[in-house]
Coordinates of C-alpha atoms in Angstrom, one line a residue:
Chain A
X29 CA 10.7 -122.9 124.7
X30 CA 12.0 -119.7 124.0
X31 CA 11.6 -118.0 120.4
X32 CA 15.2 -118.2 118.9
X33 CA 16.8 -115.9 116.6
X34 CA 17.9 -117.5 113.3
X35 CA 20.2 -116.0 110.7
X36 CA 17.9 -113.9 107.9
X37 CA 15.5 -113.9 111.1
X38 CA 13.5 -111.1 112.4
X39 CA 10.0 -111.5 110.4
X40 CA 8.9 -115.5 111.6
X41 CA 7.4 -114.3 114.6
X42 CA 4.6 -112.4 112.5
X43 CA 3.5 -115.7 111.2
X44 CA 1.6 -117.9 113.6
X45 CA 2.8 -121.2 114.5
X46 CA 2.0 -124.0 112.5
X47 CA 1.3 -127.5 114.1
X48 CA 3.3 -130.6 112.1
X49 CA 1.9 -134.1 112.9
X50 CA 4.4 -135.8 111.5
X51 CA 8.7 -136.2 109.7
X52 CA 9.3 -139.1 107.3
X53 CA 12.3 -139.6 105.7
X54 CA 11.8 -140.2 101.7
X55 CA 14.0 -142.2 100.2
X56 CA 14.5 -141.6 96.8
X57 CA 15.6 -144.9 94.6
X58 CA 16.5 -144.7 91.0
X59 CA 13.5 -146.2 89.0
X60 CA 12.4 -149.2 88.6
X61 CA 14.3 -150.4 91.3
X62 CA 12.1 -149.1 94.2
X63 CA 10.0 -152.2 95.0
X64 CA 14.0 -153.8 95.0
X65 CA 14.8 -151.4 97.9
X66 CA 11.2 -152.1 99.4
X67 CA 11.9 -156.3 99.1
X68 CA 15.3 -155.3 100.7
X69 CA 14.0 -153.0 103.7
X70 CA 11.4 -155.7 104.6
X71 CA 14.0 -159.0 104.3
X72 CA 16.7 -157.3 106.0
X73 CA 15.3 -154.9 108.1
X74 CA 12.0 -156.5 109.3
X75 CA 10.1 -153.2 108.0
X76 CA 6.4 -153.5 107.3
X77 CA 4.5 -152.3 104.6
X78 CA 1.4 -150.4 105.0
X79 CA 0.6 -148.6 102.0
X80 CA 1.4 -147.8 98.5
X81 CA 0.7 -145.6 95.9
X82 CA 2.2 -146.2 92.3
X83 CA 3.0 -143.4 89.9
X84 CA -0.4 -142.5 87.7
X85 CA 1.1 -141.3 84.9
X86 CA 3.1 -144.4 84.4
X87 CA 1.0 -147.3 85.2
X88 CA -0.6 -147.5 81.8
X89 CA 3.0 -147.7 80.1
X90 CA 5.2 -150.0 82.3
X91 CA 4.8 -153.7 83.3
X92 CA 5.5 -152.8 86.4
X93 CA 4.5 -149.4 87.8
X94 CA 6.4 -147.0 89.3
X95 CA 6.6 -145.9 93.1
X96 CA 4.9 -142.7 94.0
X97 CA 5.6 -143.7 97.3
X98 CA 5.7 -147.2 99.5
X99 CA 5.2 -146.5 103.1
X100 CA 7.3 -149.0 105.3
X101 CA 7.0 -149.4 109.0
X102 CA 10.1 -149.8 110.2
X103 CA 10.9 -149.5 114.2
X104 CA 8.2 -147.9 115.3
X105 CA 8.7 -145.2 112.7
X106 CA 7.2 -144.1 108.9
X107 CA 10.4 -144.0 105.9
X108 CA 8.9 -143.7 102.4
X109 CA 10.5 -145.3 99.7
X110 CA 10.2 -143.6 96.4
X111 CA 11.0 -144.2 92.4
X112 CA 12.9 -141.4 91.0
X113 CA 13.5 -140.5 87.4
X114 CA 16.8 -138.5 86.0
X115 CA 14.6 -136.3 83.5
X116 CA 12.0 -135.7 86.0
X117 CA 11.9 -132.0 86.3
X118 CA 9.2 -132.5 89.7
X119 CA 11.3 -134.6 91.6
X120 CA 12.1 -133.3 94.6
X121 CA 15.8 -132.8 94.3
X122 CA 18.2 -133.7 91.6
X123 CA 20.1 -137.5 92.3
X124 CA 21.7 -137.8 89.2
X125 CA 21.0 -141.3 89.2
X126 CA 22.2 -142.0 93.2
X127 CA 19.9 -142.3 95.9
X128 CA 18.8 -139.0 97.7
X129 CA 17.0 -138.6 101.2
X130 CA 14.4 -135.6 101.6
X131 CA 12.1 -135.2 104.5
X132 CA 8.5 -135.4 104.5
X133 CA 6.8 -132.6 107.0
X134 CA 3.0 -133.5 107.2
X135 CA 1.0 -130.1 108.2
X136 CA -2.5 -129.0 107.6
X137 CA -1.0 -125.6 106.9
X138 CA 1.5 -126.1 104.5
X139 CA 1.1 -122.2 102.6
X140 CA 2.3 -121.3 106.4
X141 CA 4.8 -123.7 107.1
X142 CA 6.2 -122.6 103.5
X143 CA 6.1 -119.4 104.8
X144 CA 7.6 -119.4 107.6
X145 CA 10.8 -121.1 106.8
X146 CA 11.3 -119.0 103.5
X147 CA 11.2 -115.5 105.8
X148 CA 14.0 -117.4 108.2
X149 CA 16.4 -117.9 105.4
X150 CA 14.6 -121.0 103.1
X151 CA 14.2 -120.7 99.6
X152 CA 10.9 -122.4 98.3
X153 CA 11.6 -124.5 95.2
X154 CA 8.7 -124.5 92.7
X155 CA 4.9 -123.5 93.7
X156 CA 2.8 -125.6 96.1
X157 CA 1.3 -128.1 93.8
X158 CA -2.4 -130.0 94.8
X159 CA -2.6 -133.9 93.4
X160 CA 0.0 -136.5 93.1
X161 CA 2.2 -135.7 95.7
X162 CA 5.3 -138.4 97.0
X163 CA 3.5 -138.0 100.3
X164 CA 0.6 -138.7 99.3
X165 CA -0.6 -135.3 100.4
X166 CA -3.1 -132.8 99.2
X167 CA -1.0 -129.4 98.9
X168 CA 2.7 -130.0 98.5
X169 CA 5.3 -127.6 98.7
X170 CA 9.0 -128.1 98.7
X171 CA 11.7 -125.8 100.4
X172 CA 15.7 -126.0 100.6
X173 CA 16.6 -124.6 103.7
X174 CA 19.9 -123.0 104.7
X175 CA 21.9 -126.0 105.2
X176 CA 21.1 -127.7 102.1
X177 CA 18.8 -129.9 103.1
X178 CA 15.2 -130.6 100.7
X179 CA 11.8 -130.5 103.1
X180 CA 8.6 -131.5 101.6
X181 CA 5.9 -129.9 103.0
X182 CA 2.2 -131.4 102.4
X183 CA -0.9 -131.9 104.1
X184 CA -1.5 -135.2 105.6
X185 CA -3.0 -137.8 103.3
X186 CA -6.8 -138.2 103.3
X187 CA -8.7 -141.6 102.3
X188 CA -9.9 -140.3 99.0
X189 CA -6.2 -139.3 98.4
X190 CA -5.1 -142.4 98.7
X191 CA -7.9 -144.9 97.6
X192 CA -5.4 -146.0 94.9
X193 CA -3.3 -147.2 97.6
X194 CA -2.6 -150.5 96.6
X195 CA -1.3 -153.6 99.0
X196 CA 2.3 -155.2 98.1
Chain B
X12 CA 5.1 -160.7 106.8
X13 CA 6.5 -163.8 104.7
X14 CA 10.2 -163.6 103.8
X15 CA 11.1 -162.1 100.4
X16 CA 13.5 -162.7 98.7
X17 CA 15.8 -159.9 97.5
X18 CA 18.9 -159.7 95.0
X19 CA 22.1 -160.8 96.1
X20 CA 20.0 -162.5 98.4
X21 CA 19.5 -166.1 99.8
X22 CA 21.9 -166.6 102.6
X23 CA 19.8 -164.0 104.9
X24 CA 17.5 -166.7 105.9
X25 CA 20.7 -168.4 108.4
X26 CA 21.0 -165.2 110.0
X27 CA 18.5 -165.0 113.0
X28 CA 16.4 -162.2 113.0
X29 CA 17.2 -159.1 114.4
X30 CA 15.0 -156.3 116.6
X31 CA 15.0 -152.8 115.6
X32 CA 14.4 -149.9 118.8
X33 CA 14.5 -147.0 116.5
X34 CA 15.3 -145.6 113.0
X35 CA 16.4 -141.5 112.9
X36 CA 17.5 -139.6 110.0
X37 CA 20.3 -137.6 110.6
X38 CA 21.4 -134.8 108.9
X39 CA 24.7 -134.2 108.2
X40 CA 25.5 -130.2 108.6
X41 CA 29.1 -129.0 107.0
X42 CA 30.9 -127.7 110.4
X43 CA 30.3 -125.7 112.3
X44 CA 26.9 -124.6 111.2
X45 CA 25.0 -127.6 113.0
X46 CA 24.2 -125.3 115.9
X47 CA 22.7 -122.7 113.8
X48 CA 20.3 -125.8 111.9
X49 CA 19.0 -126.8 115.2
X50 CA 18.2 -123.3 115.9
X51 CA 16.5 -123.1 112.8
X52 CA 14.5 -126.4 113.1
X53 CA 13.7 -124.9 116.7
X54 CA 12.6 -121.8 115.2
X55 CA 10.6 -122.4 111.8
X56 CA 9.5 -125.7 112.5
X57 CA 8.9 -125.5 116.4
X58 CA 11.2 -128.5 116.9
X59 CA 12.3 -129.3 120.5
X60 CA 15.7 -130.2 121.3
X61 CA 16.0 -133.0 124.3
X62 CA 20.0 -133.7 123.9
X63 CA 23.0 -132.9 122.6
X64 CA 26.8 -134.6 122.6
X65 CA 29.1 -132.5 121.5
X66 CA 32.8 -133.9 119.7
X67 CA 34.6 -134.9 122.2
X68 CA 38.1 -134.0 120.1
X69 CA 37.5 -130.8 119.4
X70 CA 35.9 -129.7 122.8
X71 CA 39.1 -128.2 123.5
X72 CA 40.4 -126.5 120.2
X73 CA 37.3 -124.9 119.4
X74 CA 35.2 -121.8 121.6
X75 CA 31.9 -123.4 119.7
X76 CA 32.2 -126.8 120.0
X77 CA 31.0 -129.0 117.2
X78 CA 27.9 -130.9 117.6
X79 CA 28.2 -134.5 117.2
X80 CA 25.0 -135.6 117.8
X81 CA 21.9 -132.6 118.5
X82 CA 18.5 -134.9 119.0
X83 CA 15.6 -132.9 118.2
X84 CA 11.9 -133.9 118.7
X85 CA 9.9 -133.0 116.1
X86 CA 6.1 -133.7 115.2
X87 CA 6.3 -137.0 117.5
X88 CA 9.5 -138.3 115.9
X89 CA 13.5 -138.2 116.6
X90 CA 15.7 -136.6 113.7
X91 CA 19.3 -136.1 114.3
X92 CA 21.6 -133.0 113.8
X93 CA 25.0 -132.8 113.3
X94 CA 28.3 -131.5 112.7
X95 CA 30.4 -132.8 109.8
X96 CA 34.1 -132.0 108.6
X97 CA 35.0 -132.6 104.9
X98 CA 38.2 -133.9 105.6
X99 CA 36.7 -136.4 108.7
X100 CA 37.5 -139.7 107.5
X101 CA 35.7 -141.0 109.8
X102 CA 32.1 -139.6 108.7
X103 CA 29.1 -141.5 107.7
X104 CA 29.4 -140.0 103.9
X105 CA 31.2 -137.8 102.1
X106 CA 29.1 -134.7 101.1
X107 CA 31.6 -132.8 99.6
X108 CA 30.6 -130.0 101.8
X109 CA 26.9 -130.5 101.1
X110 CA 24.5 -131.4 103.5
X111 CA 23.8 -134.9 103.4
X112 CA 20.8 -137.6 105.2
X113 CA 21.9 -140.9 106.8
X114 CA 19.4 -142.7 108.0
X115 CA 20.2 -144.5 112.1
X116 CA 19.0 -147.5 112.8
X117 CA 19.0 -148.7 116.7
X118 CA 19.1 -152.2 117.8
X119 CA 20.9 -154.5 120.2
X120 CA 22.7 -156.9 117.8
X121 CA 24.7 -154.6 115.5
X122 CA 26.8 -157.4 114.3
X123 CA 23.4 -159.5 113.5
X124 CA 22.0 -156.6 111.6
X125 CA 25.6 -155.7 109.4
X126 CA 25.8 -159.2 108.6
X127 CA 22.5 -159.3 107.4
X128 CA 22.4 -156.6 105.7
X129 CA 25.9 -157.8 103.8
X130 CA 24.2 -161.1 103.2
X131 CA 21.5 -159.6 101.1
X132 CA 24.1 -157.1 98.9
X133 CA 25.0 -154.2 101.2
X134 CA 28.4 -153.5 101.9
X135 CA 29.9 -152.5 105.2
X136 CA 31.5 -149.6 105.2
X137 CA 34.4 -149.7 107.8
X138 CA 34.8 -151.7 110.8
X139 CA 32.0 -152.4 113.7
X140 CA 33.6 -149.4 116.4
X141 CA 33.0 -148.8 120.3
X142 CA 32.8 -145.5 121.3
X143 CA 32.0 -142.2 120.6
X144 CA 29.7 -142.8 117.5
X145 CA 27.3 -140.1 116.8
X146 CA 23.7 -141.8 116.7
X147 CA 25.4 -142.0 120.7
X148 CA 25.2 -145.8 120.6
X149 CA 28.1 -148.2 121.7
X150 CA 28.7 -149.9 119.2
X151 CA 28.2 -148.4 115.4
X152 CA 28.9 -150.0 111.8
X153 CA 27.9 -148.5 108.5
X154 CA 26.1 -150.4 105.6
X155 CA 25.4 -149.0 102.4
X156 CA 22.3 -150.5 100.6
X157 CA 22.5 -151.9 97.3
X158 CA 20.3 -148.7 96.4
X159 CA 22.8 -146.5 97.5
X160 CA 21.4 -145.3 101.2
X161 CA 23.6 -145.3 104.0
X162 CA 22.7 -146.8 107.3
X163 CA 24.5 -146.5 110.6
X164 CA 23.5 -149.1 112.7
X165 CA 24.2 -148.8 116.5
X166 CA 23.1 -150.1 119.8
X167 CA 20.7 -147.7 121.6
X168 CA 22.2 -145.2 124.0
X169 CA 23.0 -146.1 127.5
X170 CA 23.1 -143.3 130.8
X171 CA 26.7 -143.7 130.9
X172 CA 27.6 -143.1 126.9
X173 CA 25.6 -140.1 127.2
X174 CA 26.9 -138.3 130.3
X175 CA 28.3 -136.0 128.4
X176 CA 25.0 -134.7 126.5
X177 CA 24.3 -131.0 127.5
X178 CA 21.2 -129.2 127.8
X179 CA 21.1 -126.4 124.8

């Protein structure tokens, strides 16, 4: 496939192409009701679920922890389902208390991938964090790109990662 | 995977169960600048595009014709690109000229699924429509979750629905 041009193009091709195993939609559910959308996504929709992670810094003060991130099998594909709080300045976009959909880009390179969309017209939001990512990733990074819509860019997750991955 | 139940729910359990081909996010670009978001997935994120429909009304008004449906592959999975007016009544969601995510969900028994789905506390949005829908199904209903997501649901493409798909 042919290198396109994109608009506010012109430097992407003098950073080296970054490999990306895999896009999941995140959906983002206005906390607690999360494990509701998960109940609802499995009941209605047949989806599976094959891993959890709930949110650290909240399991010690709820009864019910909050969702990092639930990852549901659902036709063959990965959506994450994820609890999102109004005040929380690191979620990935603003909801203002309605669900939001991002998009999860798993890379091993994600300074690159970062990167590259920012010099073809993206504009990185925040600085590429390590630890409690949504995607239960090891770098994260997070860029808007010219059409609005919020990519999440991490490294795929590893077993230590995600030894607090609990079963629903 | 035992049956859950869910809120609103309780009469899902009469409805037979219903297969799932597919689930695709697809992102809802303000018109006309879906073309130039496929370019960029293609160029930043090394997406490959393997179809396209374009809107069959305004093939003829417009010299770019609007993208109804642009599939790209990316990292192993299917998202969806396209075109979206903000006075097109008949569009998945109102963004308000923002980019918005739906999510497409692919399965033989549209009807099945919407009535499942309203069962357990979504509500249809619309009527169940032949035709020209853009996940390039047959037939294509809406449901909005009671967490606010909106699915189109819509039976898989067929050869002849998709005759009109064009190489980009």
């Amino acid at each position: 496939m042919a290198e396109q041009e994109v608009q506010n193009g012109g430097a992407e091709k003098a950073v080296p192409a970054v490999e990306f195993t895999a896009v999941k939609p995140q959906l983002l559910v206005e906390a607690p009701k999360a494990n509701d959308a998960v109940q609802f996504y499995k009941s209605v929709f047949g989806a599976e679920e094959v891993g959890r992670t709930n949110h650290p810094k909240r399991k010690a003060e709820q009864e019910t922890p909050l969702i990092l991130s639930a990852e549901l099998k659902l036709a063959g594909s990965i959506i994450l389902v994820s609890d999102i709080l109004a005040d929380d300045s690191s979620a990935p976009i603003k909801t203002g208390g309605m669900g939001g959909v991002v998009l999860c880009l798993e890379t091993q390179d994600v300074d690159a991938a970062i990167a590259k969309a920012v010099s073809a017209g993206g504009v990185a939001e925040g600085e590429i964090a390590e630890g409690d990512g949504a995607c239960c990733g090891g770098r994260v990074g997070k860029v808007k790109d010219p059409f609005g819509f919020v990519w999440l860019v991490s490294s795929p997750p590893t077993k230590k990662e995600c030894d607090d991955v609990v079963e629903a």
